Short mmCIF file of C-alpha atoms and ligand atoms in Angstrom, two decimals:
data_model
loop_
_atom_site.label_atom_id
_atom_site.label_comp_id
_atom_site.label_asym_id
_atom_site.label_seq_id
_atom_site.Cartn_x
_atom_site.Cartn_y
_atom_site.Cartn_z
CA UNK A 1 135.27 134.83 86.99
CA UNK A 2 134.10 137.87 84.71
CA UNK A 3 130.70 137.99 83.12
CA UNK A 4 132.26 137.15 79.43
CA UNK A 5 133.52 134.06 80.19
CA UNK A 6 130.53 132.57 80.66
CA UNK A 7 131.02 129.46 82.35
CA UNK A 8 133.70 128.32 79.53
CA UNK A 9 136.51 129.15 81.80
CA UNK A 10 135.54 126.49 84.45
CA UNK A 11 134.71 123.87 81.55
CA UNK A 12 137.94 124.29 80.53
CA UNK A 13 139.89 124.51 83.66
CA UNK A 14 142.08 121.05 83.26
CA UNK A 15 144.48 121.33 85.55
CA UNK A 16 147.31 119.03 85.36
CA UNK A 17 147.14 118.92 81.57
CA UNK A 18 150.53 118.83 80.59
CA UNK A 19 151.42 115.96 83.57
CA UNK A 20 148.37 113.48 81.64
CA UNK A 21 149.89 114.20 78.22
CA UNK A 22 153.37 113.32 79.57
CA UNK A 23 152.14 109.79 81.13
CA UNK A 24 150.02 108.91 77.92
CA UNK A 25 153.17 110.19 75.27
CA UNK A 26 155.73 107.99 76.69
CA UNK A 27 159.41 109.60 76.69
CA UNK A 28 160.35 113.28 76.30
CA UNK A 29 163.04 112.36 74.08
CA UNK A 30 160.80 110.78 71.79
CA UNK A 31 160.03 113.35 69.26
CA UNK A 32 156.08 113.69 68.16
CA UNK A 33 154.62 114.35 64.62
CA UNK A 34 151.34 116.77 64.58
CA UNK A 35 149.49 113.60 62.80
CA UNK A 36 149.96 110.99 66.09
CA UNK A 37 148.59 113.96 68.41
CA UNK A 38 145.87 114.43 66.26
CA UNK A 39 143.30 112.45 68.38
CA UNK A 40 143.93 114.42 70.88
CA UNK A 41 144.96 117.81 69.88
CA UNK A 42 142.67 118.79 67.41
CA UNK A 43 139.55 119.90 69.78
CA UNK A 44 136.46 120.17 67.04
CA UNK A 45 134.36 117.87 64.82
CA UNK A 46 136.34 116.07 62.38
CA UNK A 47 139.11 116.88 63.95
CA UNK A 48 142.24 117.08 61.20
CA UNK A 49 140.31 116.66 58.09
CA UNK A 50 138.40 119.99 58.71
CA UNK A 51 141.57 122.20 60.04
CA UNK A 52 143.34 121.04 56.65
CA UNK A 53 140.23 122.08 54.46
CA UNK A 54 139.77 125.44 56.55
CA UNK A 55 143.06 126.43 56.02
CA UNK A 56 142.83 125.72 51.94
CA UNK A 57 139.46 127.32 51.88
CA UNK A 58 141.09 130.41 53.50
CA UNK A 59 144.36 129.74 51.20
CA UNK A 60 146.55 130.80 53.85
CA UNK A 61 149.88 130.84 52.67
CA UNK A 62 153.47 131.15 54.19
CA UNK A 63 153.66 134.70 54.38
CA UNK A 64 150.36 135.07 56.18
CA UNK A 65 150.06 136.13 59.62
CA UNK A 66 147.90 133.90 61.47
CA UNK A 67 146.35 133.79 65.11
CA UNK A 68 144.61 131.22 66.24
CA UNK A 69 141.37 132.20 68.60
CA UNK A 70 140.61 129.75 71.26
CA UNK A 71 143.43 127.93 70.03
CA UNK A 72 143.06 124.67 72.85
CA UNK A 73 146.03 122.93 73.58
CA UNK A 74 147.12 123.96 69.78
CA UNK A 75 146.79 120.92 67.31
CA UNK A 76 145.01 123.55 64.72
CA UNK A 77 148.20 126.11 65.30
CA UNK A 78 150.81 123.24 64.59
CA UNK A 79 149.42 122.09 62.03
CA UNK A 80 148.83 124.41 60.01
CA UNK A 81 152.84 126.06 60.71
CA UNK A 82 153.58 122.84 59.31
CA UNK A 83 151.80 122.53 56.07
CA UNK A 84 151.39 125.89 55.47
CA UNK A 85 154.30 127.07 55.81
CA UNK A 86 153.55 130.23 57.92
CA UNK A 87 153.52 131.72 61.87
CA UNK A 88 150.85 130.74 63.94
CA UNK A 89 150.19 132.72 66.83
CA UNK A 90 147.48 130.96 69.31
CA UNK A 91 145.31 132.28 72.25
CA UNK A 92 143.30 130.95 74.88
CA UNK A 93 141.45 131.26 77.96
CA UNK A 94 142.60 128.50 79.94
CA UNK A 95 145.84 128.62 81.20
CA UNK A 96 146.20 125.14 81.18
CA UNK A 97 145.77 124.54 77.86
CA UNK A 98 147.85 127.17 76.84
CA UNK A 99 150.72 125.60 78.86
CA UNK A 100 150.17 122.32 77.34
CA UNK A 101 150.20 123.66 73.80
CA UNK A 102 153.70 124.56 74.28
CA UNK A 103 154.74 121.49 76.05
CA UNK A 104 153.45 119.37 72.78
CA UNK A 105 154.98 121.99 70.51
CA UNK A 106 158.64 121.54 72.19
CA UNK A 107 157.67 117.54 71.35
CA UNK A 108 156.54 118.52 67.91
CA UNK A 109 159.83 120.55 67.92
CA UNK A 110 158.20 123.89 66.37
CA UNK A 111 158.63 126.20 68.88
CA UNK A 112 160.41 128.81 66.18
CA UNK A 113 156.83 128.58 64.67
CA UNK A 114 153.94 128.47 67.01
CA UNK A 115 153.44 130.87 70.14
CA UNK A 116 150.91 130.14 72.67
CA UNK A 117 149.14 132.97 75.05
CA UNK A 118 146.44 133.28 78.09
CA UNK A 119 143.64 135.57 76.67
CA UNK A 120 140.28 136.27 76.43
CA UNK A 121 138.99 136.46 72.76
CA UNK A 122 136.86 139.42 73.48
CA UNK A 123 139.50 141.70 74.39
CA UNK A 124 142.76 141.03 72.42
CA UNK A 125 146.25 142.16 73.53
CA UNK A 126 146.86 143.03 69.58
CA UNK A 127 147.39 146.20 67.85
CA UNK A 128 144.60 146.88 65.28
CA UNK A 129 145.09 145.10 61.73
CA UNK A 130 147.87 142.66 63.41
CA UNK A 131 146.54 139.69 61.52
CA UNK A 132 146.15 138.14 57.68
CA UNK A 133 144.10 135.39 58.99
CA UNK A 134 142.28 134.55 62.16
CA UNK A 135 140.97 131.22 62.87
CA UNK A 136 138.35 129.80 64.99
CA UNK A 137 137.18 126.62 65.87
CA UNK A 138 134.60 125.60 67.60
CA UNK A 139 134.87 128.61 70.20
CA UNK A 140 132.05 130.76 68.99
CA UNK A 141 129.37 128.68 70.78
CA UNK A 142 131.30 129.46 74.28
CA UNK A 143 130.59 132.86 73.81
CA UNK A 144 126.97 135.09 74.48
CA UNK A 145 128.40 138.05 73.42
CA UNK A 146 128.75 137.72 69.58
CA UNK A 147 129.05 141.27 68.34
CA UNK A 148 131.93 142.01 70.51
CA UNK A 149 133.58 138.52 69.13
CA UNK A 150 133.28 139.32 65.91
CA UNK A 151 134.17 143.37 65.91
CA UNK A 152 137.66 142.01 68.18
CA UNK A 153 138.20 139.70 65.53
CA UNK A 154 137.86 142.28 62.47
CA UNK A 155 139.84 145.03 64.30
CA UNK A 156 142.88 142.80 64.99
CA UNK A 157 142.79 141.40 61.01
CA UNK A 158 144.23 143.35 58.34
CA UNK A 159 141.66 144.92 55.34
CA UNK A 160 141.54 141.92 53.17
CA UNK A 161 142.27 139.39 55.90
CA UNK A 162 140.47 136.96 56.29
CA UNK A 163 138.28 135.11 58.97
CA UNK A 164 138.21 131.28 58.83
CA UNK A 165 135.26 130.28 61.39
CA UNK A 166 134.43 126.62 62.00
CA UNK A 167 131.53 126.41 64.47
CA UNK A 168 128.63 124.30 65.62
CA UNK A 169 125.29 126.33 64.94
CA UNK A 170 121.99 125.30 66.77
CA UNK A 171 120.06 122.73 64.67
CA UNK A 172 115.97 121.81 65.31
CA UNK A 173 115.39 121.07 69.02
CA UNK A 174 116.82 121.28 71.90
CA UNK A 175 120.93 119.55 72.09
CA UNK A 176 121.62 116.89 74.90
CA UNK A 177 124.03 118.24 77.22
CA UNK A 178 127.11 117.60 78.75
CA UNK A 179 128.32 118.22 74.97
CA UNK A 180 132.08 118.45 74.26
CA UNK A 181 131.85 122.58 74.82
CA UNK A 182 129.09 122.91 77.48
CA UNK A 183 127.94 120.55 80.20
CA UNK A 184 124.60 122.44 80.86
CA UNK A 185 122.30 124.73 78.63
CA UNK A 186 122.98 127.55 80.79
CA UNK A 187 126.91 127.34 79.15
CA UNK A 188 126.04 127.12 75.75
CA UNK A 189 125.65 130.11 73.26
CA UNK A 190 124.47 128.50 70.20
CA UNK A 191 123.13 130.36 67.09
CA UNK A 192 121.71 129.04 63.73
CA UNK A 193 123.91 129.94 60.73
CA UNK A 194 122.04 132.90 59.38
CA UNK A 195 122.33 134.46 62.80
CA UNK A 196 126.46 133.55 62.90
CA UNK A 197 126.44 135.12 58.98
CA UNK A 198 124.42 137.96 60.00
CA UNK A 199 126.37 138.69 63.42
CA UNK A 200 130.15 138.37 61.48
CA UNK A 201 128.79 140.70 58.90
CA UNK A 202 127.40 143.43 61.06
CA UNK A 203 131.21 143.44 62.13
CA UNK A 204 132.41 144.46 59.04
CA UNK A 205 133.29 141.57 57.52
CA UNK A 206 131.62 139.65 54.07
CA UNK A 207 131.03 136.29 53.30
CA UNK A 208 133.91 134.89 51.16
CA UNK A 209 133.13 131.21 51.68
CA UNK A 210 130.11 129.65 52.90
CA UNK A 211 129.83 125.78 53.61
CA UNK A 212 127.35 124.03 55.58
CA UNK A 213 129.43 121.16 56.95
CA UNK A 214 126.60 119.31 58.73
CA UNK A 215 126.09 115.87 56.02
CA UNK A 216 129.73 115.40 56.65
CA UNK A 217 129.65 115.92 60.41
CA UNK A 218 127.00 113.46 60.55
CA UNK A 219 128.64 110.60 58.39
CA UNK A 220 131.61 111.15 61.36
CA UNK A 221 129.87 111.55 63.95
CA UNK A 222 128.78 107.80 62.59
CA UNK A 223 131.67 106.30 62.14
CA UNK A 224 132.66 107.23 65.39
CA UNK A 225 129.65 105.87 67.41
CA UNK A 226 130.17 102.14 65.06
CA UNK A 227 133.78 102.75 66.18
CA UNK A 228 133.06 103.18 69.60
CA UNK A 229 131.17 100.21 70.26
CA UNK A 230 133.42 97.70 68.54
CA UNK A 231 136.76 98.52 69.51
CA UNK A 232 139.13 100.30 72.12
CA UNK A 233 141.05 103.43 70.85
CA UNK A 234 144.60 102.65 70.26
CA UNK A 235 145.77 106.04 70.46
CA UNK A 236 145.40 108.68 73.86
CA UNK A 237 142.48 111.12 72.78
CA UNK A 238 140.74 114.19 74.59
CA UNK A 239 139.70 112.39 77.38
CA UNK A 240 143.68 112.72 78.38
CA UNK A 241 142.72 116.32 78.09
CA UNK A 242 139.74 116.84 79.00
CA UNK A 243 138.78 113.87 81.91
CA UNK A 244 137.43 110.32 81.83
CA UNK A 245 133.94 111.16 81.05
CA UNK A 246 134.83 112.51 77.60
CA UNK A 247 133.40 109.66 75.68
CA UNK A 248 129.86 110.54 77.28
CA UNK A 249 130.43 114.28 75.82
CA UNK A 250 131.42 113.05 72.39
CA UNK A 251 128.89 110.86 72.37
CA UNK A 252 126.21 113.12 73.18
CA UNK A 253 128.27 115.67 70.39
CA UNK A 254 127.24 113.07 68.09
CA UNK A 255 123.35 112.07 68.97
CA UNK A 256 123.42 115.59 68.69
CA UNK A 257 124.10 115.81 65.45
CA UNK A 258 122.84 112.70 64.11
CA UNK A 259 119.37 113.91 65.36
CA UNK A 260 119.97 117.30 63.29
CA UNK A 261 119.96 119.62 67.12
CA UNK A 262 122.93 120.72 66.14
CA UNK A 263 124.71 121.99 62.35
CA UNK A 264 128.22 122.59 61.71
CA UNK A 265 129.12 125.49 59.55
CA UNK A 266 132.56 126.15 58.06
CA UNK A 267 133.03 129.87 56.23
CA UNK A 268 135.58 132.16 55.34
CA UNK A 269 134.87 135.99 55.59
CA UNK A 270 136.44 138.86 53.87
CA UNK A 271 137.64 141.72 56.60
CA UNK A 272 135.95 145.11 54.54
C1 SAM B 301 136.25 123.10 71.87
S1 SAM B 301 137.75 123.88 72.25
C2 SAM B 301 138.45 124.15 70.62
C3 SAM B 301 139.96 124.32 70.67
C4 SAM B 301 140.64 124.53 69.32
N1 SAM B 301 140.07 125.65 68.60
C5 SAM B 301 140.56 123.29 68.48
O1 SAM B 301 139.75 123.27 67.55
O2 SAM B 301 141.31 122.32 68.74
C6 SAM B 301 137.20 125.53 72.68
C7 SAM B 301 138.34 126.41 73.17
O3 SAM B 301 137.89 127.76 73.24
C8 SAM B 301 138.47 128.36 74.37
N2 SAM B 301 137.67 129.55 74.71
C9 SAM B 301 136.36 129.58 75.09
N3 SAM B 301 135.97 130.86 75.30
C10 SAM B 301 137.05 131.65 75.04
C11 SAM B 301 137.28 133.04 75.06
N4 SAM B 301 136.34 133.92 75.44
N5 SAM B 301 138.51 133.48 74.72
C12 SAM B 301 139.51 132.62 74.36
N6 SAM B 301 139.33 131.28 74.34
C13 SAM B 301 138.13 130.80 74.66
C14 SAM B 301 138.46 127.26 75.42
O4 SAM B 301 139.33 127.51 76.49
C15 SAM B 301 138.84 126.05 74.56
O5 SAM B 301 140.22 125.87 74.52
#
């Protein structure tokens, strides 16, 4: 493994993704909407809610074009193809999770408007100024090397593009680990949210939007700890993705937060 990946490629290794989604989505004739999936394909803290509210704060529009960094198995891509109307072009490190977001967008049936490829976020197989938008969620604290992140990102947007970053920041205190992105300290790349705004600007890029997310990450990451402990999940979520132990990540995700170690920041940026 190279130096940049820093440990998130073997986190994110699933092998046998795409076998697991088929057993837990029943029939491959039976078509899929992108709001069923959404326990499971939306990888980030309050899951659809916040990829909706991302995309209006960056008011991407159909015309856009729109790549999706760390783009998981590509809940964030399809849905926002479908309700805002545009092209969503996805990349991630993980092979397996690429593969598996085009297996659930053939079940989705958007194919003609989503596009999944292996990459590395630091070193983008895009010409410069490819982009109107570029998303990312919850990817920034898998990566140590911040500068380079954030000067790929503003070379492959447009001038006036936008960046629409949804990330967890580092809180008071040291997080419990395994967490949802990082099962040991030595995996995780956390900054505070002045150092995230100060690292995207140095980049080139100014502050458009700025919302600290954290009150609502907390009242979620309570309803899902009540939720946990009174019933069973009725629908397949990321533990078909990401292994049986899941719940002990999300869990974790949520003391985390609950216990302020951890913030959640949501911002748009303007590419200068
Ligand atoms: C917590 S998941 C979030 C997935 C997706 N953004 C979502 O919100 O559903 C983090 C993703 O970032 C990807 N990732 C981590 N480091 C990366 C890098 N250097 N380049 C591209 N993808 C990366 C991982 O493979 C994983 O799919």
């Amino acid at each position: 493994m190279t130096q940049d990946l820093n440990g998130a490629g073997e986190h994110y290794a699933a092998t046998g993704v795409v076998e697991r989604l088929r057993a837990a989505l029943g029939p491959e004739d039976r078509p899929l909407t992108t709001r069923e999936l959404g326990a499971m394909d939306q990888f980030h803290t309050r899951g659809h809610a916040a990829t909706a509210e991302l995309a209006e704060l960056a008011a991407i529009g159909p015309a856009d074009r729109v790549l999706d960094l760390g783009c998981g198995i590509g809940g964030p891509a399809r849905l926002i193809a479908e309700t805002r109307g545009c092209r969503v072009v996805g990349v991630d490190l993980s092979e397996g999770f690429v593969e598996a977001a085009r297996y659930l967008s053939s079940r989705t049936g958007q194919q003609e408007r989503v596009e999944f490829h292996g990459g590395s976020a630091l070193a983008l197989d895009f010409v410069d100024a490819s982009f109107d938008v570029v998303l990312l969620q919850h990817v920034a604290m898998n990566i140590a090397d911040r500068s380079r992140l954030y000067r790929e990102i503003r070379r492959v947007l447009a001038p006036g593009g936008r960046f629409a970053s949804y990330d967890v920041v580092r809180g008071d205190g040291e997080p419990r680990y395994p967490a949802p992105w990082a099962r040991a300290a030595g995996d995780s790349f956390l900054l505070d949210a002045q150092a995230t705004r100060e690292a995207v600007e140095a980049a080139g890029l100014r502050v458009r939007v700025w919302r600290d997310d954290t009150v609502a990450a907390r009242s979620w990451a309570a309803q899902l700890k009540a939720a946990a402990s009174t019933s069973r999940p009725t629908t397949p979520g990321l533990g078909v993705v990401m292994g049986p132990d899941f719940a002990v990540l999300a869990g974790n995700h949520a003391r985390n937060l609950l216990e302020g170690r951890v913030g959640v920041l949501m911002a748009v940026f303007e590419a200068v």
